[in-house]
Coordinates of C-alpha atoms in Angstrom, one line a residue:
X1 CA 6.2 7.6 -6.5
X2 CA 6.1 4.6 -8.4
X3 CA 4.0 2.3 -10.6
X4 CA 3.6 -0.9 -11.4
X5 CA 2.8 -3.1 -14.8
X6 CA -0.7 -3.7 -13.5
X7 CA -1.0 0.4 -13.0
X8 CA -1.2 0.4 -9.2
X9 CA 0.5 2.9 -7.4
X10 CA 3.6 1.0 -5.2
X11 CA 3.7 2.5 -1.3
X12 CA 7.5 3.1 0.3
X13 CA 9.8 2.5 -2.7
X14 CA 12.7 2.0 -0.7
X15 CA 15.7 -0.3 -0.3
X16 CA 14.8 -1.1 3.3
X17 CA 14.9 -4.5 3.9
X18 CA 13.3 -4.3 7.7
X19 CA 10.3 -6.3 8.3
X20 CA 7.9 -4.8 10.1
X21 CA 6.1 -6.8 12.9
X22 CA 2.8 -6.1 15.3
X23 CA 5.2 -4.6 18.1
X24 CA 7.5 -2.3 15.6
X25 CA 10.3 -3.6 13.3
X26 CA 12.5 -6.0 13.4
X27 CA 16.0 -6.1 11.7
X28 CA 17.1 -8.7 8.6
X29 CA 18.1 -12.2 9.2
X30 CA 21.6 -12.2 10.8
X31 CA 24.3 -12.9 8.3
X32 CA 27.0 -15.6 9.1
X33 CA 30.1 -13.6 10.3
X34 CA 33.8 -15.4 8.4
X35 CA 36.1 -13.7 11.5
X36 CA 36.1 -16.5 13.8
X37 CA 35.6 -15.9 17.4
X38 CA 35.0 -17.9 20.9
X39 CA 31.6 -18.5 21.6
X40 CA 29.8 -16.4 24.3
X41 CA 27.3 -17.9 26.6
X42 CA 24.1 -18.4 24.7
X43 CA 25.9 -18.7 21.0
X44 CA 25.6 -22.5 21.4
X45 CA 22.1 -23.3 22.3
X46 CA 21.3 -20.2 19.5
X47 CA 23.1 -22.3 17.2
X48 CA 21.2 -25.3 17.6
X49 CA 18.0 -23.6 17.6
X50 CA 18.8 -22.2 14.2
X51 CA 19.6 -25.5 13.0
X52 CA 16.0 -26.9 13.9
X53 CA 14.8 -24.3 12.2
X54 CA 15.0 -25.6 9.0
X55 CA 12.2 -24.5 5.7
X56 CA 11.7 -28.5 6.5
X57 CA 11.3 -28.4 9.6
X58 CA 8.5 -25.5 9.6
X59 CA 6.8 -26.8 6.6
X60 CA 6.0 -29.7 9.0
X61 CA 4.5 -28.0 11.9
X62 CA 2.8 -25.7 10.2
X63 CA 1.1 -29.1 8.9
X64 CA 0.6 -29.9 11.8
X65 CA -1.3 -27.0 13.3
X66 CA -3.4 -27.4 10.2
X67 CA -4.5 -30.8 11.0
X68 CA -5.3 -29.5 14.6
X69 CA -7.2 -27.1 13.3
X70 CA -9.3 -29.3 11.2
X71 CA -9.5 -31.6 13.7
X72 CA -11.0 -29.6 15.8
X73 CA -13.6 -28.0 13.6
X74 CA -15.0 -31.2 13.0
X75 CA -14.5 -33.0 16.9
X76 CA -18.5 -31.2 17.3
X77 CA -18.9 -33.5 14.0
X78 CA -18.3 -36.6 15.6
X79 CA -20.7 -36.0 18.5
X80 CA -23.4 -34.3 16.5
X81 CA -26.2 -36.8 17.2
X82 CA -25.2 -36.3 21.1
X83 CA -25.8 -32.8 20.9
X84 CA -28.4 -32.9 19.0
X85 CA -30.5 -34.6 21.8
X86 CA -28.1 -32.4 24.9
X87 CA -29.8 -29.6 23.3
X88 CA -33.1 -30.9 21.7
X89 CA -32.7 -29.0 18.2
X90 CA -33.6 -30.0 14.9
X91 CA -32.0 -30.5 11.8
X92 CA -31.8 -27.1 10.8
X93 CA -30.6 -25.7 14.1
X94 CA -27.6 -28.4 14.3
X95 CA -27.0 -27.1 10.2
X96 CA -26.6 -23.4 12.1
X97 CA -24.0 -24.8 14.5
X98 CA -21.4 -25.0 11.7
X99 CA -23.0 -22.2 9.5
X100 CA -22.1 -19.9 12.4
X101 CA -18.6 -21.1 12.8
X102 CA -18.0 -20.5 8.7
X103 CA -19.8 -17.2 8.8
X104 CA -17.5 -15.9 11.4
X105 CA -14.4 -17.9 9.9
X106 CA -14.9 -16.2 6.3
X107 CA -15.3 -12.7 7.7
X108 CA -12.4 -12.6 9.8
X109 CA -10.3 -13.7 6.8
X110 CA -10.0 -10.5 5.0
X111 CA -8.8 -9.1 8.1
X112 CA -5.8 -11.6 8.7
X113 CA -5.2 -11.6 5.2
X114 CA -4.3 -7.7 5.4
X115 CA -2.4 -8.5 8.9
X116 CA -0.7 -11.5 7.5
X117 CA 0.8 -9.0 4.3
X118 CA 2.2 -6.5 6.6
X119 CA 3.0 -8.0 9.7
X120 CA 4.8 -10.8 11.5
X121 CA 3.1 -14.0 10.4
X122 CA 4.0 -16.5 12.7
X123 CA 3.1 -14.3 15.7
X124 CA -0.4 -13.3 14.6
X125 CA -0.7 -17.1 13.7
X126 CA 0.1 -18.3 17.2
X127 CA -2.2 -15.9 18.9
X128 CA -4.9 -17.4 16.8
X129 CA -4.5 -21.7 17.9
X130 CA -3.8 -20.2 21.6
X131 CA -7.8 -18.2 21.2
X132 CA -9.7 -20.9 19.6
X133 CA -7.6 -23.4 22.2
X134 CA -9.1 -21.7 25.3
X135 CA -12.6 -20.6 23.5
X136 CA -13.0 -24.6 22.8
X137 CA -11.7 -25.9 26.2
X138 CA -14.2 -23.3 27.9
X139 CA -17.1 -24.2 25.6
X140 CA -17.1 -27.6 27.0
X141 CA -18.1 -26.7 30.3
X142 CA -21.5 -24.7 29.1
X143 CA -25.6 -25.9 30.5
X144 CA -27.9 -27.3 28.1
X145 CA -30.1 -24.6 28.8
X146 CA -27.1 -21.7 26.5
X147 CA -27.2 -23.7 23.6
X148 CA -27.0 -20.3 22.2
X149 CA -23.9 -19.9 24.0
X150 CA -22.4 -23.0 22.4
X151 CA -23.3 -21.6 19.1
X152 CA -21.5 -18.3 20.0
X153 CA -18.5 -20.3 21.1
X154 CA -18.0 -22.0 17.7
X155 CA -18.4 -18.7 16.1
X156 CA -15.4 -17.2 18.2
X157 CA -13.7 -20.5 17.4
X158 CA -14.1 -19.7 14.0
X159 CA -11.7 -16.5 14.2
X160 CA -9.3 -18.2 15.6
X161 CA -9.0 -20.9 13.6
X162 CA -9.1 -18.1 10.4
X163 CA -5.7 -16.6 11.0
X164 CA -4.0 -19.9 10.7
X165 CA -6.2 -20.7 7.2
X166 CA -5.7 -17.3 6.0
X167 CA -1.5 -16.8 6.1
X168 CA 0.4 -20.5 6.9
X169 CA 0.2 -21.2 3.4
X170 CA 1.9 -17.7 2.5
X171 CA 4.6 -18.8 4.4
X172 CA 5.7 -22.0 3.2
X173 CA 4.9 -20.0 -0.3
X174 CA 8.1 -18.2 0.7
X175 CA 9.9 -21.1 1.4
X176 CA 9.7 -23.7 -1.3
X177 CA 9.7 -23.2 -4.9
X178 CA 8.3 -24.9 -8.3
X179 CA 7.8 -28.6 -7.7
X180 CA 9.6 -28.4 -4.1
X181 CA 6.6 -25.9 -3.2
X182 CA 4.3 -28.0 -4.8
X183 CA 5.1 -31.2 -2.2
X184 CA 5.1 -29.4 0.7
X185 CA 1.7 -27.5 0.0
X186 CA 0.7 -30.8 -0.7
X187 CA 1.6 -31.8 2.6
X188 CA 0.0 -29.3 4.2
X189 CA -3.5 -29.6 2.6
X190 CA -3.3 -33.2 3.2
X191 CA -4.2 -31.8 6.6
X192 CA -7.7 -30.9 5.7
X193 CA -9.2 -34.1 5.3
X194 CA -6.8 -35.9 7.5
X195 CA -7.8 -32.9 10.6
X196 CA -11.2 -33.8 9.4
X197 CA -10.9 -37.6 9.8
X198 CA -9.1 -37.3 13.2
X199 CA -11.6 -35.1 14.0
X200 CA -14.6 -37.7 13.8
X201 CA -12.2 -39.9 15.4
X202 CA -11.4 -37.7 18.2
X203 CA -14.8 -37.0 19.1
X204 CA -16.0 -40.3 18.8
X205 CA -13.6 -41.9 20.9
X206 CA -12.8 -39.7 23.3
X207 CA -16.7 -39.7 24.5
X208 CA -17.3 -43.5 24.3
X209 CA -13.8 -43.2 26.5
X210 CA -14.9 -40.7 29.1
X211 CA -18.5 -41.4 28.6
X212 CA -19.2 -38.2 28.2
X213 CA -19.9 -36.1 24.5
X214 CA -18.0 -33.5 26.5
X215 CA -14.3 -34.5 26.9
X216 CA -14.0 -34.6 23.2
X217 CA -13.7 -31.0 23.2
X218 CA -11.0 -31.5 26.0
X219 CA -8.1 -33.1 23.8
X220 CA -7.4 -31.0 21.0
X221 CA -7.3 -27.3 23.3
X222 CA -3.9 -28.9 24.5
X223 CA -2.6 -30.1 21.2
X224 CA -3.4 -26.8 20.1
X225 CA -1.3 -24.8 22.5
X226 CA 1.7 -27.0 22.0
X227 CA 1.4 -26.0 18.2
X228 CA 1.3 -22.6 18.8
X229 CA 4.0 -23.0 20.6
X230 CA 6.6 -24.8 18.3
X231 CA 5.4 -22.0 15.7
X232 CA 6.8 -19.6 18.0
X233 CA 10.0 -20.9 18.8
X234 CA 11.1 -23.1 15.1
X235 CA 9.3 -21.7 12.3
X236 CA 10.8 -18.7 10.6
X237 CA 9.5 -15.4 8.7
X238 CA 10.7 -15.6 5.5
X239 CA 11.5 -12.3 3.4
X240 CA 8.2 -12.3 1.1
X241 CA 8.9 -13.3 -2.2
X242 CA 12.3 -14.8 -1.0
X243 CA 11.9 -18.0 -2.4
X244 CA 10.7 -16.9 -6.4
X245 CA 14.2 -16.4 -7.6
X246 CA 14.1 -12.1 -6.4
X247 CA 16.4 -13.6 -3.5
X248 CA 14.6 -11.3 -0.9
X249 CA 14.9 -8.3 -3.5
X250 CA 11.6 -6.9 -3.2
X251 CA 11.7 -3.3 -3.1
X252 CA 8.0 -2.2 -3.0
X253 CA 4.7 -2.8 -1.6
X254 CA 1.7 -2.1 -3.3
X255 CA -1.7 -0.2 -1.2
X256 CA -4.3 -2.9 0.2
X257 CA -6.9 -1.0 -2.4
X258 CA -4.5 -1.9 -5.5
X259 CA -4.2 -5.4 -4.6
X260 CA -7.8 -5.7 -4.4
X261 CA -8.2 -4.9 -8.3
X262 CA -5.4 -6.2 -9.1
X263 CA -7.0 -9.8 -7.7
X264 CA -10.7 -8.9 -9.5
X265 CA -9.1 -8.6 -12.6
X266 CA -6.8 -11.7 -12.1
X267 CA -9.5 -14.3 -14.2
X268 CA -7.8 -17.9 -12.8
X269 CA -8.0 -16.4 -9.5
X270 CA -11.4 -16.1 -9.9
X271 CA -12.3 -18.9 -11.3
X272 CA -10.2 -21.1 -9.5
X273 CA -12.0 -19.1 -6.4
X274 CA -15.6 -19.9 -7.4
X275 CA -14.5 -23.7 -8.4
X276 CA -13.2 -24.0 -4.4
X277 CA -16.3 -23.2 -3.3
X278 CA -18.0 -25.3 -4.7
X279 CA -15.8 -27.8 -3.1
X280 CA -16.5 -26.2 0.2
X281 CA -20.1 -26.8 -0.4
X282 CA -20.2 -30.4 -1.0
X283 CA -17.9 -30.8 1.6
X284 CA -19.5 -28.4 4.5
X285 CA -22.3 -30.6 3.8
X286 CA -20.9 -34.1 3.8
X287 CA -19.1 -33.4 7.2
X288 CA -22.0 -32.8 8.2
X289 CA -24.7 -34.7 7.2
X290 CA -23.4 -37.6 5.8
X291 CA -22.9 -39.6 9.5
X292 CA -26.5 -38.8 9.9
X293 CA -27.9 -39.9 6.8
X294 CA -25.7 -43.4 6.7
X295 CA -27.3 -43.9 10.4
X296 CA -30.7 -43.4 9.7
X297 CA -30.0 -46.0 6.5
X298 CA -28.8 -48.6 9.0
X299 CA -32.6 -47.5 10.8
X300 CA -34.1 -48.5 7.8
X301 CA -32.4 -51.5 6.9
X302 CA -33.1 -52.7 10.2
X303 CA -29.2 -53.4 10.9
X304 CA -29.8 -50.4 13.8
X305 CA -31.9 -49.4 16.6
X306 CA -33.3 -45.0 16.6
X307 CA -30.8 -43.3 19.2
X308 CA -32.6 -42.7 22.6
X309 CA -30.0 -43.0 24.9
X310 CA -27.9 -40.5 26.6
X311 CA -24.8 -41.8 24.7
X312 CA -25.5 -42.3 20.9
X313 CA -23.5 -45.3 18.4
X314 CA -20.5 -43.6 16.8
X315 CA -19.3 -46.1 14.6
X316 CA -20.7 -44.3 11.1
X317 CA -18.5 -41.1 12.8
X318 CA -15.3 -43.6 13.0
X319 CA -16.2 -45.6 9.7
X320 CA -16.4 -42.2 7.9
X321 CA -13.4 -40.4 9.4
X322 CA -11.1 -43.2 8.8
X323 CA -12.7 -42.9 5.0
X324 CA -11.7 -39.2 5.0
X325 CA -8.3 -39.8 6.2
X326 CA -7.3 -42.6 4.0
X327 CA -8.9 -40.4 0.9
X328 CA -7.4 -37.3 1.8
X329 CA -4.0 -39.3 1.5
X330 CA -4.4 -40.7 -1.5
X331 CA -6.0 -37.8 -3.3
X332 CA -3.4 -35.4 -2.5
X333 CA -0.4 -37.9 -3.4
X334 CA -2.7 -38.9 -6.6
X335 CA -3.3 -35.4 -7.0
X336 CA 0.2 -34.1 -6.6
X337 CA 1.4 -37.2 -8.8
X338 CA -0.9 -36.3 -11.7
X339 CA -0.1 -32.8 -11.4
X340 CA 3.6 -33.5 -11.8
X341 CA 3.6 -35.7 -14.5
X342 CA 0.6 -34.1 -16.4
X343 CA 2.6 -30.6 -16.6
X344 CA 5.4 -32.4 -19.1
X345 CA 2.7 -32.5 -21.3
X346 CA 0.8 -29.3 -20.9
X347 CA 1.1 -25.9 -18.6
X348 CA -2.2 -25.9 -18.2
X349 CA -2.0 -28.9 -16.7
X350 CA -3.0 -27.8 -12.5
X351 CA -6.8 -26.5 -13.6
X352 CA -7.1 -29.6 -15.7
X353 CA -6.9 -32.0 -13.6
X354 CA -8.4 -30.3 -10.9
X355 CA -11.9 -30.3 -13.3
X356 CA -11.5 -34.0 -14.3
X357 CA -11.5 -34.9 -10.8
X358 CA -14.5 -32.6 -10.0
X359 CA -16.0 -34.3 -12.6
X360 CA -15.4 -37.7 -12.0
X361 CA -16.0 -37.4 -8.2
X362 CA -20.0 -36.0 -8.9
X363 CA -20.6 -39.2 -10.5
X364 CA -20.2 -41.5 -7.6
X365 CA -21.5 -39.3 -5.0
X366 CA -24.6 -39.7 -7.1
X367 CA -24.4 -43.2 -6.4
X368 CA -23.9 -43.1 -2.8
X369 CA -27.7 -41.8 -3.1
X370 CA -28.9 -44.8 -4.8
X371 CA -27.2 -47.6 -3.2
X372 CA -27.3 -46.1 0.3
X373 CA -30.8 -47.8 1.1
X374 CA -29.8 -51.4 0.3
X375 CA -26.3 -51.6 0.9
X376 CA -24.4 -49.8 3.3
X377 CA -21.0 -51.1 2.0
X378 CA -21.6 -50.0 -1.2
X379 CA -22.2 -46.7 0.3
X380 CA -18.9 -46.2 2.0
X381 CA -17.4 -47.6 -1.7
X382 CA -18.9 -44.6 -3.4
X383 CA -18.0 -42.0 -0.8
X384 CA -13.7 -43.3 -0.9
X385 CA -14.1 -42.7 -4.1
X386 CA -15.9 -39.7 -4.5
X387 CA -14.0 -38.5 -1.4
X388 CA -10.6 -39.2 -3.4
X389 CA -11.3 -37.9 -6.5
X390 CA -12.6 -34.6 -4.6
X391 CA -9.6 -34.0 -2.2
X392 CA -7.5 -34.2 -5.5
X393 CA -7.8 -30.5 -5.8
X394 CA -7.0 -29.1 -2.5
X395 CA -3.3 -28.5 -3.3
X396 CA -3.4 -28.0 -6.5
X397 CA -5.9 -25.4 -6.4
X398 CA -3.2 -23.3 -3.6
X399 CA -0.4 -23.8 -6.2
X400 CA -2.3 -22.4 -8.9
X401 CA -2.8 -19.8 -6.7
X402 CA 0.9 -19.3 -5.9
X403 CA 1.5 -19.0 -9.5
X404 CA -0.6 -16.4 -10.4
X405 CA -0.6 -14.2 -7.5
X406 CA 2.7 -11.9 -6.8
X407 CA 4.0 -12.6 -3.0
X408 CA 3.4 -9.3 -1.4
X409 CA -0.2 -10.1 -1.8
X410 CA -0.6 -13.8 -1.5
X411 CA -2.2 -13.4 2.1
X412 CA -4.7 -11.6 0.8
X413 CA -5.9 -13.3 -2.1
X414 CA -5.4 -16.7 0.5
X415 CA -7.9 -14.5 2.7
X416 CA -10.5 -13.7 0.0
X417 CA -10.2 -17.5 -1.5
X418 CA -11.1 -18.3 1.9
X419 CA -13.4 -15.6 2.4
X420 CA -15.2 -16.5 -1.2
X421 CA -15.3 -20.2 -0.5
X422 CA -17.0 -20.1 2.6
X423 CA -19.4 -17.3 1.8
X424 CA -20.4 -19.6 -1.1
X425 CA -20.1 -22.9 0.4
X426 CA -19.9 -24.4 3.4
X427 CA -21.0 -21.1 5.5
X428 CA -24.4 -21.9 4.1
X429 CA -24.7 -25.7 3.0
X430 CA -25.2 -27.4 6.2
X431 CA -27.8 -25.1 7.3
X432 CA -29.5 -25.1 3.9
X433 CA -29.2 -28.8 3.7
X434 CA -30.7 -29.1 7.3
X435 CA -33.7 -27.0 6.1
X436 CA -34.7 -28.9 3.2
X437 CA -35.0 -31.9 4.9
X438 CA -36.9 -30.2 7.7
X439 CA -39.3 -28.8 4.8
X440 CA -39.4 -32.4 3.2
X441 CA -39.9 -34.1 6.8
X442 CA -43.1 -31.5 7.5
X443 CA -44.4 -32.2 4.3
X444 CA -45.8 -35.9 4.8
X445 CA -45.3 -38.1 7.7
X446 CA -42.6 -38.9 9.9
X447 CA -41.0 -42.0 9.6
X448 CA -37.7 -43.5 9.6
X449 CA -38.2 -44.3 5.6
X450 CA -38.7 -40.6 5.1
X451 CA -36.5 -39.0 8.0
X452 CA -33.4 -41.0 5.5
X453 CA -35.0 -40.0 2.2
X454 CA -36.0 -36.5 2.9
X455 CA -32.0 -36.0 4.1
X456 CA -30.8 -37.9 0.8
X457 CA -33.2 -35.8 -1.5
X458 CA -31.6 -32.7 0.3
X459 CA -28.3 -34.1 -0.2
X460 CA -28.5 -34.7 -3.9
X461 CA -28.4 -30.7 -4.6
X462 CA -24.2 -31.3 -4.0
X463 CA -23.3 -33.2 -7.0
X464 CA -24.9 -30.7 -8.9
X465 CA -22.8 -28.0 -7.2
X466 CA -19.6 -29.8 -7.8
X467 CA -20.1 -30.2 -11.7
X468 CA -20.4 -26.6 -11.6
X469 CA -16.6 -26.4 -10.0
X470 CA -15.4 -28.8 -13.0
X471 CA -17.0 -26.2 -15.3
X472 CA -15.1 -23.1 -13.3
X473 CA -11.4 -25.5 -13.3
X474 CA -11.8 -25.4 -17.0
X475 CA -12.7 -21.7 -17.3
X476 CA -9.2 -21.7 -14.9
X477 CA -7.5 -23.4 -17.5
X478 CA -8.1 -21.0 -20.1
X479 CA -6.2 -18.2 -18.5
X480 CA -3.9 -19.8 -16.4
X481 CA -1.0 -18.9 -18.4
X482 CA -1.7 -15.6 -19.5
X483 CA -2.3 -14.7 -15.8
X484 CA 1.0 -16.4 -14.4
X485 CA 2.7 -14.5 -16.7
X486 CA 1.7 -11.5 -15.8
X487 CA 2.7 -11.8 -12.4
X488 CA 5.9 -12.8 -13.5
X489 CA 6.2 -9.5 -15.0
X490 CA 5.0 -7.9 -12.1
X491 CA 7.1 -9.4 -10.1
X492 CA 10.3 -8.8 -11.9
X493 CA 9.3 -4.9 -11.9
X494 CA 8.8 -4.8 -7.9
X495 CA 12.0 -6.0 -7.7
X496 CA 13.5 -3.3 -9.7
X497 CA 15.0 -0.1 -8.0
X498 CA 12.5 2.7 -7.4
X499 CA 14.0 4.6 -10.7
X500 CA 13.7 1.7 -13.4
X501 CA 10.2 1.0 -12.4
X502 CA 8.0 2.3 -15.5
X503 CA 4.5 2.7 -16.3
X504 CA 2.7 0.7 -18.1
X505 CA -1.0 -0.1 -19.0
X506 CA -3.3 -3.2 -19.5

């Protein structure tokens, strides 16, 4: 038996490099052999394969996948209105549709967060874009009469789409280092809001090109099955903790119980935790609603007709994903830029900017409030750069992550970020939001006037929300360092041999 600094008891002190998988073990990497040799049938297109698989190269399709699955989380966004009179529901019941999909998302996460630590990665990964895939492409096909059926579909695409969230990032952890780790998860969170934007996009176009809301949840199955795919075949499964300078040296593996404290008692975990979902709140909600509520603006300013045909206008869907695409770009590369150059002046420098941007984004999503009414433009200037500052963080907040989190149990804190996020956040905002403006609506009489202010009154609770998340970045920033270098420390220990590793208390 042995212990570790944090006083957790370590499982299977060993040397044994094997990594185990979901169908039994599988033996280390193959070493390159100096004997030279001819090449047998096979060696050749082996060799080529190995070649494409590249840290690079998997970096980049796990991307990918992430924009897929972002994209399609937010395809049912950019035909919300048409669904909303397929089904005849209310504001509150199309709030459920994507309070359902988060409520199944954030408890599956756990789960693939504890797979994702002991297991093979990229296989459980894979399994997960080929379910949500076919659970999406058959959900497409269901009456108007099982709208609860629909909603039950979104919930099993949630649990697909969980496994992916929950343990890519681990992997490209193990991959990159320091500011190499810091690009490439950078890269990869850029997905979220460009998924999201593409999403919109997607939907929108794909119905006003068929004709039909229901071909936009045709396009991304088979996108999705070609990702899985590629993971399969070109992305590796790197030795945890191979990339923080232990060279694959990891010797131990602490119990699923121990990691658990280990992560209550980590403070910028938490903190950064609760700060991310706020983020997840505001922005459940935006995805949401904020289409909507620009529409029913253009209905008051008499720019737009009420939609009562079969097909409804998508060009506040298109307008606002190409805002979410172009802002998710520039906040990451801002955000990534800031970060970089920031951290030569202070190591405290992730958290920081992280709450400055929380801050300074809650100011002009404020605005989009006041000048929504008179000028639509001015609207859409508020939310690129509320959008922008917000999307700052996305990265950021993983790396921070990364630092002060040990690699044998990154998948799980990932998991329990998610799972904390979305229980906080955007599991519940777009529902609650839905039924404020429902209560608001009932209250006097409907009009258009009051159908757009009761939603923008509802609305206003999210700036609120994200000052809070500035307040939790800064309470981040005050134990950032003491908590990275703890699992430094820890780190350095699990690496030790079985014998050297003493115990030691907090």
């Amino acid at each position: 038996m042995c212990v570790e600094s944090d006083g957790c008891e370590i499982e299977g002190c060993s040397s044994s490099d094997e990594v185990r998988t979901l169908s039994g073990s599988m033996s280390p990497a193959l070493k390159s052999n100096p004997d030279l040799h001819p090449c047998r049938p096979g060696h050749k297109f082996r060799a080529a394969l190995l070649k494409c698989r590249s840290p690079a190269a998997a970096a980049g399709i796990l991307s990918f996948g992430n924009v897929l699955n972002y994209m399609d989380r937010y395809t049912v966004v950019g035909v919300l209105l048409d669904i909303q009179r397929h089904y005849n529901v209310t504001d509150s019941g199309m709030g459920l549709l994507q309070t359902v999909f988060i409520c199944s998302f954030m408890v599956a996460a756990p789960i693939f967060g504890y797979l994702g630590d002991r297991f093979n990665r990229k296989v459980i990964l894979s399994c997960g874009i080929f379910f949500w895939s076919t659970v999406t492409l058959c959900s497409s096909f269901i009456g108007k009469e099982y709208y609860w059926l629909f909603v039950l579909s979104r919930g099993l695409v949630g649990i697909g789409e969980s496994s992916y969230s929950s343990i890519s990032p681990t992997i490209i952890g193990d991959l990159f280092t320091s500011n190499s780790r810091t690009m490439m998860l950078s890269v990869f969170y850029l997905a979220i809001p460009l998924g999201s934007g593409l999403g919109y996009i997607l939907g929108s176009s794909a119905k006003e090109a068929a004709g039909d809301w229901h071909w936009s949840l045709r396009v991304s199955p088979l996108l999705g099955i070609t990702a899985g795919t590629l993971i399969l075949i070109f992305v590796p499964e790197p030795k945890r903790g191979s990339a923080d300078q232990m060279g694959g040296r990891i010797k131990a593996r602490t119990s699923w119980l121990c990691d658990m404290k280990a992560l209550a008692r980590n403070r910028s975990y938490v903190f950064s935790s609760l700060a991310s979902s706020a983020v997840s709140f505001a922005t459940g909600a935006f995805g949401i609603w904020i289409p909507v509520y620009l529409a029913r603006a253009q209905v008051v300013q008499k720019t737009a007709e009420p939609c009562t045909k079969e097909i409804c206008s998508s060009t506040d869907s298109l307008i606002f994903g190409a805002i979410t695409c172009v802002t998710g770009l520039l906040g990451v590369v801002i955000g990534a830029a800031t970060t970089r150059l920031c951290r030569q002046k202070t190591e405290r420098a992730d958290p920081l900017v992280c709450a400055v941007s929380m801050l300074g984004s809650a100011i002009f999503i404020c605005l989009i409030f006041v000048v929504a009414k008179k000028s639509i433009v001015g609207a859409y200037v508020c939310i690129f750069i509320g959008e922008t500052l917000l999307f700052l963080n996305w990265a950021i907040t993983a790396d921070i992550l990364m630092f002060v989190v040990i690699p044998t149990r990154r998948a799980t804190a990932v998991a329990f970020q998610s799972f904390t996020s979305h229980l906080l956040g955007d599991a519940g905002s777009p529902y609650l939001i839905g039924l404020i403006s429902d209560a608001l609506q009932q209250s006097y009489a409907t009009s258009a006037l009051w159908q757009f202010l009761s939603l923008g009154y509802a609305l206003m609770l999210c700036p609120f929300i994200i000052v809070l998340g500035g307040m939790f970045f800064l309470a981040t920033a005050l134990f950032f360092l003491d908590d990275r270098e703890k699992a430094e420390k820890t780190l350095s220990q699990l690496a030790l041999p079985p014998s050297t590793v003493k115990v030691t208390t907090n």
